[in-house]
Coordinates of C-alpha atoms in Angstrom, one line a residue:
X1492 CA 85.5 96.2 94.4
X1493 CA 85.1 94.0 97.6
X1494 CA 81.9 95.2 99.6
X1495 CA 80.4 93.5 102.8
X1496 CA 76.8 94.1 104.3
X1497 CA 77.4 97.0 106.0
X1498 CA 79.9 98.9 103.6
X1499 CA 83.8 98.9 102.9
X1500 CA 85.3 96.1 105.1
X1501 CA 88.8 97.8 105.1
X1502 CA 87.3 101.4 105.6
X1503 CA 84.7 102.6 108.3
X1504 CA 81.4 105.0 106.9
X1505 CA 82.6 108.6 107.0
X1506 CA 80.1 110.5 108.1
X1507 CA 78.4 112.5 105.7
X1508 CA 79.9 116.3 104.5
X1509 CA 82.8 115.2 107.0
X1510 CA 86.0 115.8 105.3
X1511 CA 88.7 114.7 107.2
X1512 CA 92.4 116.2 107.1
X1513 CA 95.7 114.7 107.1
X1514 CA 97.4 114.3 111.0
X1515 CA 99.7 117.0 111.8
X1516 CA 102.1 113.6 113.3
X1517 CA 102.0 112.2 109.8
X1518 CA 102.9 115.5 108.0
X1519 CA 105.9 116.1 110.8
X1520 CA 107.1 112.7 110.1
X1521 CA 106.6 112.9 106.3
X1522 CA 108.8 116.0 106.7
X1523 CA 111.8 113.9 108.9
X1524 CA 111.6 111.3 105.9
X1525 CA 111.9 114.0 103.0
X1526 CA 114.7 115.3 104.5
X1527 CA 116.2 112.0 105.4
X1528 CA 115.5 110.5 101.8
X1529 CA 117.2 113.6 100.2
X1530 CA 120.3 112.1 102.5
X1531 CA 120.0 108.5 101.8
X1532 CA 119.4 108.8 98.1
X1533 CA 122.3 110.9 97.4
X1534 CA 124.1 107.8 98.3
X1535 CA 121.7 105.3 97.2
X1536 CA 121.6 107.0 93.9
X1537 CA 125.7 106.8 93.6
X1538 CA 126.0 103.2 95.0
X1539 CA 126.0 100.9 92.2
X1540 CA 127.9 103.1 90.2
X1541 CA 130.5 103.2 92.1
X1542 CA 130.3 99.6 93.3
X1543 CA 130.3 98.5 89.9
X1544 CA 131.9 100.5 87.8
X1545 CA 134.1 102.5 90.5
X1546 CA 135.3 99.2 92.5
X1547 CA 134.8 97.0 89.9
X1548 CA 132.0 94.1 91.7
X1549 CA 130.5 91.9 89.5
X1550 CA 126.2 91.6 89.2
X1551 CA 126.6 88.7 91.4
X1552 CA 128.5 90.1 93.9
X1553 CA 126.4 93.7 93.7
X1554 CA 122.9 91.5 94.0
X1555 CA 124.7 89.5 97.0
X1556 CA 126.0 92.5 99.4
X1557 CA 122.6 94.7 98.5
X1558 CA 120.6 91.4 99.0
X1559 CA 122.6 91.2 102.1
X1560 CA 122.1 94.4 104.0
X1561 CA 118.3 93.9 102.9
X1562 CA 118.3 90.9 104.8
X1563 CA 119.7 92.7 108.0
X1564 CA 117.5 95.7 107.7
X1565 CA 114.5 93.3 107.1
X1566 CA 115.6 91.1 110.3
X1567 CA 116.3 94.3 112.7
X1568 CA 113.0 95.3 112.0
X1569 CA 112.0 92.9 114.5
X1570 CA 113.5 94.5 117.0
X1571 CA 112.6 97.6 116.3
X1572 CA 109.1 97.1 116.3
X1573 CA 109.1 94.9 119.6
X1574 CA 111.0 97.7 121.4
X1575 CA 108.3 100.6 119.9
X1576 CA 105.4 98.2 121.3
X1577 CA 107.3 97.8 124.9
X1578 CA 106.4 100.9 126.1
X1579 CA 105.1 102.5 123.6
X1580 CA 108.1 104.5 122.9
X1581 CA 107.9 104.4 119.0
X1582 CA 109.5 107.9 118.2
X1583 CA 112.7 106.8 120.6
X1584 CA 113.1 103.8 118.4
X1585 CA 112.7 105.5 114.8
X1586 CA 115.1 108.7 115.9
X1587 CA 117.7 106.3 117.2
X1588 CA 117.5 104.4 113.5
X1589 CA 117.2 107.8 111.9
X1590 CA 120.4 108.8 113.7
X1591 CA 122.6 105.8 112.7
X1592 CA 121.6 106.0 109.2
X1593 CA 123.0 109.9 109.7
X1594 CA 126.2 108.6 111.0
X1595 CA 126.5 105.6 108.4
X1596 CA 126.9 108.7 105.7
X1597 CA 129.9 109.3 107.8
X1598 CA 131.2 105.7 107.7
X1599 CA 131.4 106.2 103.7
X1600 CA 133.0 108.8 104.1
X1601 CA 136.2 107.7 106.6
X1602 CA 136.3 104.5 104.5
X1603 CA 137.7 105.5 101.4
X1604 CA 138.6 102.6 99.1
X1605 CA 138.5 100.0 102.1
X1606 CA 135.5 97.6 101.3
X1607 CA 135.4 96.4 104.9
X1608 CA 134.9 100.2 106.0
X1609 CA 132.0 100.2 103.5
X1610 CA 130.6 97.6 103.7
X1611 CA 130.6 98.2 107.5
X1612 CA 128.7 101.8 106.7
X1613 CA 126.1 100.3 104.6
X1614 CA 125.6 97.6 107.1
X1615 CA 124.7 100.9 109.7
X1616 CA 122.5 102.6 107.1
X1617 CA 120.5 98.9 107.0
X1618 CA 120.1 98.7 110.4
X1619 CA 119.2 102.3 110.7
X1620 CA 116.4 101.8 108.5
X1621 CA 115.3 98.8 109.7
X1622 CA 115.0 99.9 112.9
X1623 CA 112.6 103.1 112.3
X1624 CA 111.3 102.3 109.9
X1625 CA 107.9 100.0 111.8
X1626 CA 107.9 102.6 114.4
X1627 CA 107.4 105.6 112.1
X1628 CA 104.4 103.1 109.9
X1629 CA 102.8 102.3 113.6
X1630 CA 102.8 106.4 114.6
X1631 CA 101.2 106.8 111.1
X1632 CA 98.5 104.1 111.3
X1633 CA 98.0 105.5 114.8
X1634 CA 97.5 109.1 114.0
X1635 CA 94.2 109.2 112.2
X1636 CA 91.5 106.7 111.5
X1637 CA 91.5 103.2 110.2
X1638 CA 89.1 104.2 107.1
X1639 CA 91.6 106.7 105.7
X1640 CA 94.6 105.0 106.6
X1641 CA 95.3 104.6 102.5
X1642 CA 95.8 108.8 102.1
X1643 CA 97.7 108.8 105.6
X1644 CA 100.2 106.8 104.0
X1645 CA 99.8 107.9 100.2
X1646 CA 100.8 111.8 102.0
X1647 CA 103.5 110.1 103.7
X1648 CA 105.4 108.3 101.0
X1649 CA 104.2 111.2 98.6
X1650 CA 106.6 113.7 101.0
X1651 CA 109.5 110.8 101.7
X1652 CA 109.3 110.1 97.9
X1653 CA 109.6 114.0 97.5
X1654 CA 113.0 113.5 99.2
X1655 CA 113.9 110.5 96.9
X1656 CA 113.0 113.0 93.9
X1657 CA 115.3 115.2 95.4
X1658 CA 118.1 112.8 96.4
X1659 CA 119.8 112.0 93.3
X1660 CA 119.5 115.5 92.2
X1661 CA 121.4 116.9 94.9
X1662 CA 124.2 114.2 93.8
X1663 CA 124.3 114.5 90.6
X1664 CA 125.0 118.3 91.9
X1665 CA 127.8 117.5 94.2
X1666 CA 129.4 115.0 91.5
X1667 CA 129.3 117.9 88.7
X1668 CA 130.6 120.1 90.9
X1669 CA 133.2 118.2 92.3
X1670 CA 134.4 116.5 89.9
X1671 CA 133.4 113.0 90.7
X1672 CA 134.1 113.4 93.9
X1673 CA 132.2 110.7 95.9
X1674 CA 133.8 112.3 99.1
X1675 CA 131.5 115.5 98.7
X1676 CA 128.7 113.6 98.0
X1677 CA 128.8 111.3 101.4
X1678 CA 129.7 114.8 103.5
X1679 CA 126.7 116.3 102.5
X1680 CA 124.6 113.5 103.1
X1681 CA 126.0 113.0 106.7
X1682 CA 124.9 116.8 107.4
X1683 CA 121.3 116.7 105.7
X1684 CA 120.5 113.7 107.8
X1685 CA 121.5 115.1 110.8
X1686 CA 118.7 117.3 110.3
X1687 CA 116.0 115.2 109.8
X1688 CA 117.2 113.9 113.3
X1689 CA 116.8 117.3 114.7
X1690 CA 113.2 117.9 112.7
X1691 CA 112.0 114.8 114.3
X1692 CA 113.2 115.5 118.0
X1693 CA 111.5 119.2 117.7
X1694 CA 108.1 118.3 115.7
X1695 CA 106.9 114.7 116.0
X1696 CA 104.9 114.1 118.9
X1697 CA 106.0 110.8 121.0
X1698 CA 102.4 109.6 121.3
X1699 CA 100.1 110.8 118.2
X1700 CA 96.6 109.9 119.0
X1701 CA 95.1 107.8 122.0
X1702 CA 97.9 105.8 123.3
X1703 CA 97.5 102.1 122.7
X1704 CA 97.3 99.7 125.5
X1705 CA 99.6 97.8 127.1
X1706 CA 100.9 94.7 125.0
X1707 CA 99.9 91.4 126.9
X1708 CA 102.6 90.1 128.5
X1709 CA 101.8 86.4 127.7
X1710 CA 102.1 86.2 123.5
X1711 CA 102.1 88.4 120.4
X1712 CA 99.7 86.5 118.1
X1713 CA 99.9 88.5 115.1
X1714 CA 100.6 85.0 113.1
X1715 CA 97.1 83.4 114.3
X1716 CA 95.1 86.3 112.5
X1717 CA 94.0 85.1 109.1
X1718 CA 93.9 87.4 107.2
X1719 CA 97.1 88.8 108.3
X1720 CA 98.7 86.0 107.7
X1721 CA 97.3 85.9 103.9
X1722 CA 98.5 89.0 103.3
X1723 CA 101.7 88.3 104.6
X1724 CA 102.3 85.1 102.6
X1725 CA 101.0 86.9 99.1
X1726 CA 103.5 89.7 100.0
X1727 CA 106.6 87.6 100.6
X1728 CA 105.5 85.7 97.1
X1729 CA 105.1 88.9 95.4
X1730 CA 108.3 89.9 97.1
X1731 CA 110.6 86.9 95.8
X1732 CA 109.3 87.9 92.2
X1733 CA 110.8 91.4 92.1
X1734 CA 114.7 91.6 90.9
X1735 CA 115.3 95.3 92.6
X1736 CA 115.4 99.0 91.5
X1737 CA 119.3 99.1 91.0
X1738 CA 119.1 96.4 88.4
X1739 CA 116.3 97.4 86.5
X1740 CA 118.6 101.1 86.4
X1741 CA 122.0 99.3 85.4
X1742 CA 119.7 97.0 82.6
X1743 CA 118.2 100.0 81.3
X1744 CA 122.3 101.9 80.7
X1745 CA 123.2 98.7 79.6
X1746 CA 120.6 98.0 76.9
X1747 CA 120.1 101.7 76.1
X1748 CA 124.1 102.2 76.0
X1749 CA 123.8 105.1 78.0
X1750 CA 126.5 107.2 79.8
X1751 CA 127.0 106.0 83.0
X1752 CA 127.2 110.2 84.4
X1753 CA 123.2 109.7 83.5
X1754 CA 122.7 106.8 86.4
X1755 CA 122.2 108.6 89.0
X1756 CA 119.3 110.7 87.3
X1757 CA 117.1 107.4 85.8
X1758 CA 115.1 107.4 89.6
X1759 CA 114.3 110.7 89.5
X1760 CA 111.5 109.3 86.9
X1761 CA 109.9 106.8 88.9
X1762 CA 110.2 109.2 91.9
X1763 CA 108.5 111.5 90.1
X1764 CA 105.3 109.2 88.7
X1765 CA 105.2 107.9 93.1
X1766 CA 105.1 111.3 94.1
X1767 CA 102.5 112.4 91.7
X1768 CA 100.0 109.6 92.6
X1769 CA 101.0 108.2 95.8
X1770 CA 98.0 110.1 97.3
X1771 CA 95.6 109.4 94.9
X1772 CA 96.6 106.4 94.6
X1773 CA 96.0 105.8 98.5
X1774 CA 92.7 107.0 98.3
X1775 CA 91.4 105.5 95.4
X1776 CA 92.8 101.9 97.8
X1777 CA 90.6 103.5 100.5
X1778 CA 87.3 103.8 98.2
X1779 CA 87.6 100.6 96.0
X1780 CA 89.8 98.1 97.8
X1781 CA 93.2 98.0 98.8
X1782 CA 93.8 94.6 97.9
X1783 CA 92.8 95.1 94.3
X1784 CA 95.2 98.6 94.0
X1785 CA 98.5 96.1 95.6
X1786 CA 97.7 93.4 92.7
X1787 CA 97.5 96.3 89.7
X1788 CA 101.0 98.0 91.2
X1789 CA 103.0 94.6 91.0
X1790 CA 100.8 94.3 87.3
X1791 CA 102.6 97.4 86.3
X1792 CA 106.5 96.6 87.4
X1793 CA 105.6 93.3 85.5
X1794 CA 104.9 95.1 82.6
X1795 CA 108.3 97.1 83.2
X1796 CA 110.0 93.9 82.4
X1797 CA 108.1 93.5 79.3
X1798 CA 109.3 96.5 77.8
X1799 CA 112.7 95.6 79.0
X1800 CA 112.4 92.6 76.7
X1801 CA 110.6 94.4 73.7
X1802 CA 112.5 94.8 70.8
X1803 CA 111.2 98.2 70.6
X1804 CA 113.9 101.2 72.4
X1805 CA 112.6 104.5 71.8
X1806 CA 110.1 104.7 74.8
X1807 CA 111.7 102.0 77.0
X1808 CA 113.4 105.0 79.3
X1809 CA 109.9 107.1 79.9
X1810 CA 107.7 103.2 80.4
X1811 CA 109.9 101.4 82.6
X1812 CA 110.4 104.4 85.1
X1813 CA 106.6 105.4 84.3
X1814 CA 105.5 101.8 85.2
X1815 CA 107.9 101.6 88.2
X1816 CA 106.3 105.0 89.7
X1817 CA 103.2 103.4 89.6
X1818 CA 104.1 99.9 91.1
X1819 CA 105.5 102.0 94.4
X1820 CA 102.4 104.0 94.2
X1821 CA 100.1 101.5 94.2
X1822 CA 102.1 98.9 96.6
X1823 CA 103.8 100.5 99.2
X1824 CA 101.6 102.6 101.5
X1825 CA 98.9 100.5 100.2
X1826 CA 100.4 97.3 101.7
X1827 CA 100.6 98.9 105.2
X1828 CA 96.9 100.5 105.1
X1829 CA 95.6 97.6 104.0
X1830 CA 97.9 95.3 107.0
X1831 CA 97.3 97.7 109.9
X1832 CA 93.6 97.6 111.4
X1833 CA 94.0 93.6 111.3
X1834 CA 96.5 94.3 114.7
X1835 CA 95.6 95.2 117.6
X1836 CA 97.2 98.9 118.5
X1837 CA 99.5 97.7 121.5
X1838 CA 101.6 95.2 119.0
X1839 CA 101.2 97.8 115.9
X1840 CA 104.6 98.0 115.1
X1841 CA 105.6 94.7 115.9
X1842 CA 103.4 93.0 113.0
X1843 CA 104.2 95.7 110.7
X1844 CA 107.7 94.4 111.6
X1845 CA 107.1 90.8 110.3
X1846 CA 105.1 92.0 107.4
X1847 CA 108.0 94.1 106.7
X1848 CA 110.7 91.1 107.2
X1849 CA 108.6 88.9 105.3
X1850 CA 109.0 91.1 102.4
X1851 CA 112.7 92.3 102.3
X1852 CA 113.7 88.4 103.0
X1853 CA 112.1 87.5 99.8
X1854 CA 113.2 90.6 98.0
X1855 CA 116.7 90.1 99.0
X1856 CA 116.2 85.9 97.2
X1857 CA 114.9 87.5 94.4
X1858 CA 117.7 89.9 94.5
X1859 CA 120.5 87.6 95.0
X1860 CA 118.5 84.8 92.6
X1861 CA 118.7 87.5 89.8
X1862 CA 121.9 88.3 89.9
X1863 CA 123.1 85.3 90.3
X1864 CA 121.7 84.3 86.7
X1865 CA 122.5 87.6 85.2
X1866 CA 125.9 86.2 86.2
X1867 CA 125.4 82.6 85.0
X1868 CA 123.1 83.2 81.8
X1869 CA 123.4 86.5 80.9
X1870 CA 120.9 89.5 81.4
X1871 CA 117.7 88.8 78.8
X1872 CA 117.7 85.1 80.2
X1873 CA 117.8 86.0 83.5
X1874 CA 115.0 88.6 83.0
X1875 CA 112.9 86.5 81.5
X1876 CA 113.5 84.2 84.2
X1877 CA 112.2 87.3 86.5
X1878 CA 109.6 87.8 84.6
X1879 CA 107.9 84.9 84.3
X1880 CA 108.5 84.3 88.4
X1881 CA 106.4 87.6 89.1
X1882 CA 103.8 86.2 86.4
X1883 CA 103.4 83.1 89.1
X1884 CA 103.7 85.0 92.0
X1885 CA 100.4 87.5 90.7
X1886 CA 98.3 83.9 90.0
X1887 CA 99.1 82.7 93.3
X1888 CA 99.2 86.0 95.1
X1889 CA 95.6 86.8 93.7
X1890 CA 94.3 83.5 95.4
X1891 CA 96.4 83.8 98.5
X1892 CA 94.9 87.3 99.3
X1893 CA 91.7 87.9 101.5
X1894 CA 88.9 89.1 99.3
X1895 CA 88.0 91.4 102.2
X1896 CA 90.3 93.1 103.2
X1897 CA 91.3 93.5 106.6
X1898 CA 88.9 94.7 109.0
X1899 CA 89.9 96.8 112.4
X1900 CA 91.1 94.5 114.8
X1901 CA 89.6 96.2 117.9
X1902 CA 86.7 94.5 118.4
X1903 CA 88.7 90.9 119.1
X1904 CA 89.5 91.8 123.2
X1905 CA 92.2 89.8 124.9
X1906 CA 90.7 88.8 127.9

């Protein structure tokens, strides 16, 4: 645990017997995105099934065109979060990405067989995301106070990850019901994220909070703060080392011979592990240190790998989902609490934005770089490979990383 003199660097004093509760903005939004994530999963949750064994696309082609649309998401989120900062107008921004992810379940669906026409709908559902998806984390950080900013999130991604729980049941549904029928599967998403699109209109407030102050019009120096900069470098580093949720699913049919009608229903347990301790797993970050809580969640998808390469089978299902749960847990809220009160509120978004960027770039290299020697080496080579990058990213991450965590940013005045 990282103290200063006067306390908790990353978290203000609460005052005593004050116990605060969560922001009515950050349970309406946690609502849009369990909706929404009951949409986007259905598909997610189909995807490489059908990519792979539906269409027939090699690992190295999969890793590339997922890689890919990461890599566009990640870059649109600069845009996004500069248009939410201009303005203020962050819940414009995230319902117009809400709205073309809705209408990218549509896309699948007109496109049949053609690759072009999917390819061109995942590209929408990419940019969607990427573009909501710093205005939605600025209206959270923005809600409630810096000190609790790690339950704030934890609630958030604890109701989107409700949605993600959710998802690849409701396919799994459609498909049983249907016959296979991806068809069904891409009409009900279309319709279930329309909704979230009408919950956010209706119940998140445009301005949660005091409004932040006009963005100076001269430069947006989120790169000159230290110790935002630190923890942007140890995230991309930490980013490059992780090889992606859809492969860690298709190793674990392959290795584990299962049937491929059980894909869609490995997430549900990692969903369930982040939903149970996304909250208390934000709040512990508040109390101890969210720097030490972002280390121990990428400790824990490392040791997914590990039992991925254990010779051992029986309990490789229940650990690597169990150990995935808590790597989201402990990472992705976390990272965003623990980014946030180093930037000033007027350019919120924006350098959530980089951070963001800088994350899904290296994800989508470590994406493509796995694949690419799943394709060349074969899968245990290529996951030892992985493994042993994430081993070096943790050393250098754990150097790279402020021991103090970042401290509200209000204080440093533009003059």
């Amino acid at each position: 645990m990282y103290l200063a003199a006067n306390g908790r660097p990353d978290a203000s004093p609460r005052p005593p017997g004050v116990r605060r509760r969560v922001p009515a903005a950050v349970l309406a939004l946690g609502t849009v995105s369990l909706v929404t994530d009951i949409s986007s999963e259905m598909v997610t949750a189909v995807l490489p099934l059908y990519l792979v064994l539906g269409l027939g696309l090699t690992p190295l082609q999969f890793g590339f065109l997922d890689g890919m649309f990461n890599g566009a998401t990640a870059l649109v989120r600069l845009l996004g979060g500069r248009l939410a900062d201009r303005g203020g107008h962050h819940k414009r921004v995230a319902g117009a990405g809400y709205l073309l992810s809705a209408l990218s379940r549509l896309g699948l669906l007109l496109a049949g067989g053609a690759t072009a026409g999917i390819a061109a709908a995942l590209a929408a559902d990419r940019l969607g995301k990427g573009v909501r998806t710093a205005p939605r984390d600025a209206l959270i950080s923005l809600s409630g106070p810096p000190e609790s900013l790690g339950r704030s999130f934890g609630v958030h991604r604890a109701m989107d990850t409700t949605g993600a729980l959710l998802g690849p049941l409701a396919a799994f549904a459609v498909l049983w019901a249907t016959a296979d029928a991806y068809d069904a599967v891409f009409a009900v998403s279309f319709s279930i994220g329309l909704l979230g699109v009408l919950l956010l209109v209706a119940y998140v407030p445009a301005a949660p909070g005091p409004a932040p102050a006009p963005a100076p019009p001269r430069r947006r120096p989120v790169l000159r703060d230290p110790v935002f900069r630190r923890v942007l470098y140890a995230s991309a580093l930490l980013g490059a080392g992780t090889i992606g949720d859809a492969f860690l699913y298709l190793l674990l049919l392959r290795e584990l011979d299962l049937p491929p009608t059980l894909f869609t229903l490995l997430p549900l347990g990692a969903a369930a592990v982040y939903l149970l301790l996304a909250v208390p797993a934000g709040r512990l970050a508040d109390r101890t240190g969210r720097r030490t809580a972002f280390l121990l969640g990428h400790c824990a998808l490392l040791g997914a790998y590990a039992l991925l390469l254990a010779p051992v089978r029986v309990p490789t299902v229940v650990g690597v989902l169990a150990l995935l749960g808590i790597f989201y847990a402990a990472t992705d809220g976390v990272l965003m609490a623990l980014a946030a009160p180093a930037l000033p509120a007027a350019g919120r978004a924006g350098g959530l934005a980089v951070l963001q960027t800088g994350q899904a770039l290296a994800r989508l290299l470590g994406a493509a770089g796995f694949g690419a020697a799943w394709t060349l080496w074969g899968q245990r080579p290529a996951l030892w490979a992985a493994a042993l990058a994430l081993a070096g990213a943790l050393a250098a991450a754990s150097r790279i990383l402020p021991a103090a965590p970042a401290a509200p940013a209000a204080p440093q005045e533009v003059p």
